[in-house]
Short mmCIF file of C-alpha atoms in Angstrom, two decimals:
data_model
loop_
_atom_site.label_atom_id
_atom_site.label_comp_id
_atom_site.label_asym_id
_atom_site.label_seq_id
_atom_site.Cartn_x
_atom_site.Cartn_y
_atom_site.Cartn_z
CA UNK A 24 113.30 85.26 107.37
CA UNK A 25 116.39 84.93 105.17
CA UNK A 26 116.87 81.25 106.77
CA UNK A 27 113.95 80.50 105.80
CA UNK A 28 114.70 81.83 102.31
CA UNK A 29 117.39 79.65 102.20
CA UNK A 30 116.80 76.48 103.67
CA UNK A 31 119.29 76.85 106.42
CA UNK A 32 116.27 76.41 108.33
CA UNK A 33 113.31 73.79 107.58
CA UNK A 34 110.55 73.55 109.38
CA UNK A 35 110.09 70.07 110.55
CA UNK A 36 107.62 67.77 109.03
CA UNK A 37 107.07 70.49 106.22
CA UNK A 38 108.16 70.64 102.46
CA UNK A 39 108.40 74.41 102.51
CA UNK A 40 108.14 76.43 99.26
CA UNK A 41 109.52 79.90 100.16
CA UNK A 42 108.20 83.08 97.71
CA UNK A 43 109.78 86.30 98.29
CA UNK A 44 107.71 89.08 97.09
CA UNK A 45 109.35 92.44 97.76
CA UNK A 46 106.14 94.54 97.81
CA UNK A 47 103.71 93.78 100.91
CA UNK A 48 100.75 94.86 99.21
CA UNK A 49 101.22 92.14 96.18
CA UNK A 50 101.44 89.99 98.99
CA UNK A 51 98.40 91.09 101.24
CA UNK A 52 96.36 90.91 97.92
CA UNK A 53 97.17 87.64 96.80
CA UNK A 54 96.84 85.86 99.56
CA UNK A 55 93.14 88.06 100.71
CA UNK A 56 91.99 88.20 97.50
CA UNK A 57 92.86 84.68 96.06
CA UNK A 58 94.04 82.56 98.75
CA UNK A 59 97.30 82.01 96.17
CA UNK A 60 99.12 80.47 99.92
CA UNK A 61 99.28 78.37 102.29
CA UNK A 62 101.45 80.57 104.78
CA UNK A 63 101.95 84.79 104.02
CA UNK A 64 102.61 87.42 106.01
CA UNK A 65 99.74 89.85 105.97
CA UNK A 66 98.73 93.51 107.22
CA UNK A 67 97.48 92.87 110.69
CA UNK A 68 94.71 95.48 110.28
CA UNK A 69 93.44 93.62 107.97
CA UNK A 70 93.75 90.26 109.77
CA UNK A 71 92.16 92.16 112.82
CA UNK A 72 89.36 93.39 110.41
CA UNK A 73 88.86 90.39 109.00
CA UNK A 74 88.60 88.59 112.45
CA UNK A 75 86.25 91.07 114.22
CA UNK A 76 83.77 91.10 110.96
CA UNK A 77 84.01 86.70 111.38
CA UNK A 78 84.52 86.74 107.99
CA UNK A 79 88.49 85.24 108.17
CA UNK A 80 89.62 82.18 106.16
CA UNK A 81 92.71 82.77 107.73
CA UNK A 82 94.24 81.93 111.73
CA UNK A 83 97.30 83.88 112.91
CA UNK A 84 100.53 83.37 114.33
CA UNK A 85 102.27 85.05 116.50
CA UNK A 86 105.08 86.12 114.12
CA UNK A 87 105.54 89.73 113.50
CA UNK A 88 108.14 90.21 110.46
CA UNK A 89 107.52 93.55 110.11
CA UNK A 90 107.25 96.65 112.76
CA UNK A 91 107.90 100.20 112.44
CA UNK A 92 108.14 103.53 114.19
CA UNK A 93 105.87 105.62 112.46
CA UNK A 94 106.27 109.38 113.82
CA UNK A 95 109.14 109.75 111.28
CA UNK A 96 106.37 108.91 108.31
CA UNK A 97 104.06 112.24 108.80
CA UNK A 98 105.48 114.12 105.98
CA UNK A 99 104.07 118.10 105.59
CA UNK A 100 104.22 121.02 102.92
CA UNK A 101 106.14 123.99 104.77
CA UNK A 102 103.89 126.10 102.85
CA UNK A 103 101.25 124.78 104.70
CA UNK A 104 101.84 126.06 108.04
CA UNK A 105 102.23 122.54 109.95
CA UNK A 106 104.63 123.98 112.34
CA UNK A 107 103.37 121.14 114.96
CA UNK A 108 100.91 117.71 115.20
CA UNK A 109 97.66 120.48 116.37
CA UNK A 110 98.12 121.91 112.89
CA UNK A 111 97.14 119.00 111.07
CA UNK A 112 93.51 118.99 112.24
CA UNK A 113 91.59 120.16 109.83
CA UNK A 114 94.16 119.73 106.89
CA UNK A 115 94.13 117.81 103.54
CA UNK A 116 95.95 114.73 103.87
CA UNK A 117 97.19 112.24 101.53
CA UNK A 118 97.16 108.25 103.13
CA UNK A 119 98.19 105.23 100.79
CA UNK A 120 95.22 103.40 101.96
CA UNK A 121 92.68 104.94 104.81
CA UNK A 122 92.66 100.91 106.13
CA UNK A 123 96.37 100.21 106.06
CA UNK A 124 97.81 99.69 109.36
CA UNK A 125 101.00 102.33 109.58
CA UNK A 126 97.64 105.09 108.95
CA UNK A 127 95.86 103.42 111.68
CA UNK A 128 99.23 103.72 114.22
CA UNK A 129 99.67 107.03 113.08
CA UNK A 130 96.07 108.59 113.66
CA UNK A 131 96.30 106.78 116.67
CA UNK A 132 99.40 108.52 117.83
CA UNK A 133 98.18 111.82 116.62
CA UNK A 134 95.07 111.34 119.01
CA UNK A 135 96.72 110.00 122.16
CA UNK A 136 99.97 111.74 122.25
CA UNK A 137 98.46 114.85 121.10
CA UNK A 138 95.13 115.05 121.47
CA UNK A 139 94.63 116.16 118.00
CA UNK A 140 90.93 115.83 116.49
CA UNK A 141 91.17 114.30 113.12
CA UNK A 142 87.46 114.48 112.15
CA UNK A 143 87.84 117.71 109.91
CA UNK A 144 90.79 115.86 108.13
CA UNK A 145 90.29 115.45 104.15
CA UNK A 146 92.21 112.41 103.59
CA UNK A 147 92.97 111.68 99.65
CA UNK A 148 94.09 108.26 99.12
CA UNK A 149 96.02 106.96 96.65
CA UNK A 150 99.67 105.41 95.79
CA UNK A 151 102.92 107.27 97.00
CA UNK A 152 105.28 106.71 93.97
CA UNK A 153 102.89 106.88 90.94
CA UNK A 154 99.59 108.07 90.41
CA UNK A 155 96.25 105.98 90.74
CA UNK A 156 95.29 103.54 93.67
CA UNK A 157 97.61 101.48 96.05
CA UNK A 158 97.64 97.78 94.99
CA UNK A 159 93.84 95.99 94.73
CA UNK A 160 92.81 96.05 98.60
CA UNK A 161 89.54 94.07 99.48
CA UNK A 162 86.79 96.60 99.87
CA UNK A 163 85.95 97.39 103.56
CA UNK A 164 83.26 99.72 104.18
CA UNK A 165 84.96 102.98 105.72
CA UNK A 166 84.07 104.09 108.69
CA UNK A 167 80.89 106.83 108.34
CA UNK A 168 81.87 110.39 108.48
CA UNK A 169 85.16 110.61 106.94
CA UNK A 170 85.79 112.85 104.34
CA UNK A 171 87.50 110.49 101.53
CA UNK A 172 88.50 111.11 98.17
CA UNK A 173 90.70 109.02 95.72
CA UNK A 174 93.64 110.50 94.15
CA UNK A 175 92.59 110.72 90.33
CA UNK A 176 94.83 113.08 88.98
CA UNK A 177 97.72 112.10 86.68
CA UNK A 178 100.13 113.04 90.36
CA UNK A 179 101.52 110.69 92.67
CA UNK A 180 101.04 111.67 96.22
CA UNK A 181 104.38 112.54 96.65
CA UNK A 182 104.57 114.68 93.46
CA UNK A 183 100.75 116.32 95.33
CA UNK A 184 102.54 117.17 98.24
CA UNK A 185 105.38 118.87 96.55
CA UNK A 186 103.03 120.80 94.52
CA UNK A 187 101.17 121.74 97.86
CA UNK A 188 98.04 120.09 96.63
CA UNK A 189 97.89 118.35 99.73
CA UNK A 190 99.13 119.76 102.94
CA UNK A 191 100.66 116.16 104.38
CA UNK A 192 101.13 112.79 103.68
CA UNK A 193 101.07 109.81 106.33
CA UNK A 194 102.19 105.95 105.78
CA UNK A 195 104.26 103.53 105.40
CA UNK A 196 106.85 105.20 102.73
CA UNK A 197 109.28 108.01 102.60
CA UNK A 198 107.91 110.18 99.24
CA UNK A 199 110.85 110.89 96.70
CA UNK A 200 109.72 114.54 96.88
CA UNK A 201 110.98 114.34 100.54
CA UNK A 202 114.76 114.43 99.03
CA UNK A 203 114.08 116.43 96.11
CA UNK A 204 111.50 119.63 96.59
CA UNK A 205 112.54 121.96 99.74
CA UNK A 206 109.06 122.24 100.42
CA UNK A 207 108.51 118.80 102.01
CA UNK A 208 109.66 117.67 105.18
CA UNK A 209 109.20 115.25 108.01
CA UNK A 210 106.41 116.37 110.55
CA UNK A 211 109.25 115.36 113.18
CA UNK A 212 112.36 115.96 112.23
CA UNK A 213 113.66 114.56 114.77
CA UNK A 214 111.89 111.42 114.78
CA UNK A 215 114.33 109.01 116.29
CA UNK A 216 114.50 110.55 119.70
CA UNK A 217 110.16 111.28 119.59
CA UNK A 218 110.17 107.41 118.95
CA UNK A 219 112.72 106.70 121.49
CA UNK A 220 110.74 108.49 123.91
CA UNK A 221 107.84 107.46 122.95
CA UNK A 222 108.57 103.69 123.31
CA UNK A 223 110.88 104.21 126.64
CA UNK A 224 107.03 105.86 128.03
CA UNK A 225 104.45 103.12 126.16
CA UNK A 226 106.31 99.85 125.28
CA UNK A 227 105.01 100.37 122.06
CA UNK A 228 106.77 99.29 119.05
CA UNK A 229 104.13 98.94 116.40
CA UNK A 230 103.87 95.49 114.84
CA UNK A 231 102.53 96.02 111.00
CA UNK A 232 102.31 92.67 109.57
CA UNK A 233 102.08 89.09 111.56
CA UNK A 234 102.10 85.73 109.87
CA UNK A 235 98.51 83.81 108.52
CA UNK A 236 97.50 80.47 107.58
CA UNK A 237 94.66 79.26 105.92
CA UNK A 238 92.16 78.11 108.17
CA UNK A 239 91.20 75.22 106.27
CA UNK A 240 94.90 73.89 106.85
CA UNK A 241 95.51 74.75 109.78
CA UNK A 242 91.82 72.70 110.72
CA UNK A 243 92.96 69.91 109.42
CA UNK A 244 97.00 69.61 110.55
CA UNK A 245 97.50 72.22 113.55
CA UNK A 246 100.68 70.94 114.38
CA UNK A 247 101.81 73.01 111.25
CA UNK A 248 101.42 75.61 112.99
CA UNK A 249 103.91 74.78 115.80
CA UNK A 250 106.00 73.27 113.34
CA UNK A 251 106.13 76.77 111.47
CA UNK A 252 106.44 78.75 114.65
CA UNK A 253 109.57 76.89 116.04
CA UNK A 254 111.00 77.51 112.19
CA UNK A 255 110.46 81.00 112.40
CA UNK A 256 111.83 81.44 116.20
CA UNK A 257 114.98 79.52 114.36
CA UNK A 258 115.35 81.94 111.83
CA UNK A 259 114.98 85.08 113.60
CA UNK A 260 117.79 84.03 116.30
CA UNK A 261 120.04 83.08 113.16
CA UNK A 262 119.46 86.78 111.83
CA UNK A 263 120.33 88.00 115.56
CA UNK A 264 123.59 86.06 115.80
CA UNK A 265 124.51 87.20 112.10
CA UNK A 266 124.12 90.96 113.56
CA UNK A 267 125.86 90.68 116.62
CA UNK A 268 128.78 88.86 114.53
CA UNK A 269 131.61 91.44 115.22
CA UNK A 270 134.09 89.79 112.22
CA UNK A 271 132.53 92.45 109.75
CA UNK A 272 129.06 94.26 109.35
CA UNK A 273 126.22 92.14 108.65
CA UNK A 274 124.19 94.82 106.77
CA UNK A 275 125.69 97.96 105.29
CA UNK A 276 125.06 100.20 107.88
CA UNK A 277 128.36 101.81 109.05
CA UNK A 278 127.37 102.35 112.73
CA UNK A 279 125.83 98.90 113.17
CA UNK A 280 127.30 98.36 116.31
CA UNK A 281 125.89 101.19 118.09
CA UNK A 282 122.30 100.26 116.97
CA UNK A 283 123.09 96.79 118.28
CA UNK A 284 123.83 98.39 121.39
CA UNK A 285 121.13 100.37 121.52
CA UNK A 286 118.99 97.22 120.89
CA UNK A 287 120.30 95.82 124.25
CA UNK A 288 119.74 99.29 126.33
CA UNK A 289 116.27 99.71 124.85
CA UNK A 290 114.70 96.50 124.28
CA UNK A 291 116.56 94.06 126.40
CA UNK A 292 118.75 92.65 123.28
CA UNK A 293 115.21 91.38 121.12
CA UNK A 294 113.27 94.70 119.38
CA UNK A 295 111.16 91.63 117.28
CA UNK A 296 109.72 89.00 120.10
CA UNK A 297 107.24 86.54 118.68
CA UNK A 298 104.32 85.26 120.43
CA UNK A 299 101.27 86.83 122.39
CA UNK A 300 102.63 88.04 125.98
CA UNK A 301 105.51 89.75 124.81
CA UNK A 302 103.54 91.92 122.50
CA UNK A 303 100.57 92.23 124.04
CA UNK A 304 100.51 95.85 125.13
CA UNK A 305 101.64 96.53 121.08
CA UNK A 306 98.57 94.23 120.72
CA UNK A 307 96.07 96.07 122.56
CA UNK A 308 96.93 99.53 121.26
CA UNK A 309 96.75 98.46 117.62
CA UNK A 310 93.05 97.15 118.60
CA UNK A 311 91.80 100.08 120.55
CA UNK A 312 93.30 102.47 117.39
CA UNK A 313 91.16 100.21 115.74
CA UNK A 314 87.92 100.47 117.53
CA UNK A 315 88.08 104.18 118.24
CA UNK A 316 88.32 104.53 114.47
CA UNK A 317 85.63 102.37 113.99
CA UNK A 318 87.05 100.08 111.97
CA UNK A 319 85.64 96.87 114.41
CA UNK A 320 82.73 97.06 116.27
CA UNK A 321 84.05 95.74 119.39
CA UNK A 322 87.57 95.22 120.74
CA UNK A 323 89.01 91.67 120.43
CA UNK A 324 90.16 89.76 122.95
CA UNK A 325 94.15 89.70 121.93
CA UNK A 326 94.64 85.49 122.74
CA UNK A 327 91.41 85.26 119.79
CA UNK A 328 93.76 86.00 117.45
CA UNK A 329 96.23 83.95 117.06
CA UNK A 330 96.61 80.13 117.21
CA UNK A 331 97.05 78.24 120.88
CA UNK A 332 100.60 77.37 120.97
CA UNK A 333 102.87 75.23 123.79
CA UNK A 334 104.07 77.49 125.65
CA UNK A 335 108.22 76.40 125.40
CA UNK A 336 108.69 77.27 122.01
CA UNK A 337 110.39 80.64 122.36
CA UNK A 338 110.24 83.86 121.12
#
């Protein structure tokens, strides 16, 4: 997006007023709770949610600007005797927010890979880095029969799992406690061969957030949303050229050029397509997580999501 940011890239026909926000959730609550934008990127969970219930103001577009791995984000207590996934049925388990989308991947996982039967899971919910809640989420009715509580003590989940007051944390964020206590660790130690694997098997690489528009815009000028598409296609193959620029690093990562490579052996030389066929298996695994957890009735159909687009714009 750093184009974008910029200006080095306009999107035609638009005046475009460019925000950065660093955290997500500021974002995600904004935009569902006040409709502060236009344009945001949002939590597709929520979009999904949102979509299924037919209670979106918002239409989607194919842009993905955030994905993540997520079997190096189960963190556990060694005291806890989590030696592997099987031990965490049953178990107390701290979750930023039971809706956000990295704990919906993650249970998923859990279930699929493993087989593991989350229904005797205590999850306590709450924010990673400081006690109390995780941003100002709208309120979604949970799904019934899962054992909730919200973190209320003067702890953040991190400092809970430390203490041993929970036996695991899953999410989106690495706890501080995972660098400082020796009795927290990651689930999966070796988490980027499990992920490796586990793409190389599924074609899975999870998508987090994609990119929403107010409907009422987009109802009344839909070529924005071309317009905005074609902007962001721009941007993203900017940000690939900058990477592959072999002058000097483009991001302070000393073995850059190996991960480049291993971009081009794993996923063909793009690990972040846009639009709907190239990420429609990631698509339809995020959705049936979704339905077997109950959070939609039904499964949606995955071109009902997003906005009808020519089909030459790129990815």
């Amino acid at each position: 997006m750093e184009a974008l940011r910029s200006g080095e890239v306009q999107p035609e026909g638009i005046e475009l007023n460019y925000i950065p926000i660093e955290d997500s959730r500021e974002t995600f609550d904004r935009m569902v709770g006040g409709l502060e934008f236009d344009v945001s990127e949002l939590s597709s969970s929520e979009f999904i949610t949102m979509t299924a219930r037919k209670q979106c103001p918002f239409v989607a577009l194919p842009v993905f600007p955030s994905r993540a791995f997520r079997h190096g984000h189960i963190y556990v207590n060694r005291r806890a005797g989590i030696q592997a996934p099987r031990d965490l049925a049953g178990k107390r388990i701290g979750v930023t927010l039971y809706t956000q989308t990295a704990a919906i991947w993650i249970r998923g996982h859990l279930m699929h890979q493993y087989g593991i039967d989350l229904s005797g899971v205590h999850w306590v919910q709450g924010a990673v880095e400081k006690a109390g809640p995780h941003g100002q989420p709208p309120v979604v009715p949970l799904p019934p029969g899962v054992s909730i509580e919200q973190n209320e003590t003067p702890y953040s989940l991190s400092e809970l799992l430390a203490r041993g007051d929970i036996d695991a944390l899953i999410g989106s964020r690495k706890p501080e406690s995972l660098d400082t206590s020796p009795d927290v660790a990651r689930l999966f130690p070796n988490y980027r061969d499990v992920e490796r694997e586990f793409y190389e098997e599924t074609g899975i690489f999870p998508i987090m957030h994609l990119v929403a528009m107010r409907r009422e815009l987009y109802e009344a000028h839909p070529w924005v949303a071309s317009s905005l598409y074609k902007a962001f296609v721009q941007s993203k193959r900017l940000a690939m050229r900058r990477l592959r620029f072999s002058g000097t690093l483009a991001t302070m990562l000393p073995w850059q050029w190996n991960d480049v490579e291993e971009i081009d052996e794993v996923f063909h030389g793009d690990a972040f397509p846009y639009g709907v066929d190239a990420n429609r298996t990631t698509l339809q695994a995020l959705v049936q997580y979704m339905h077997e957890q109950r959070f939609i009735p039904e499964p949606v159909a995955i071109d009902d999501l997003f906005v009808r687009l020519p089909h030459d714009l790129g990815t």
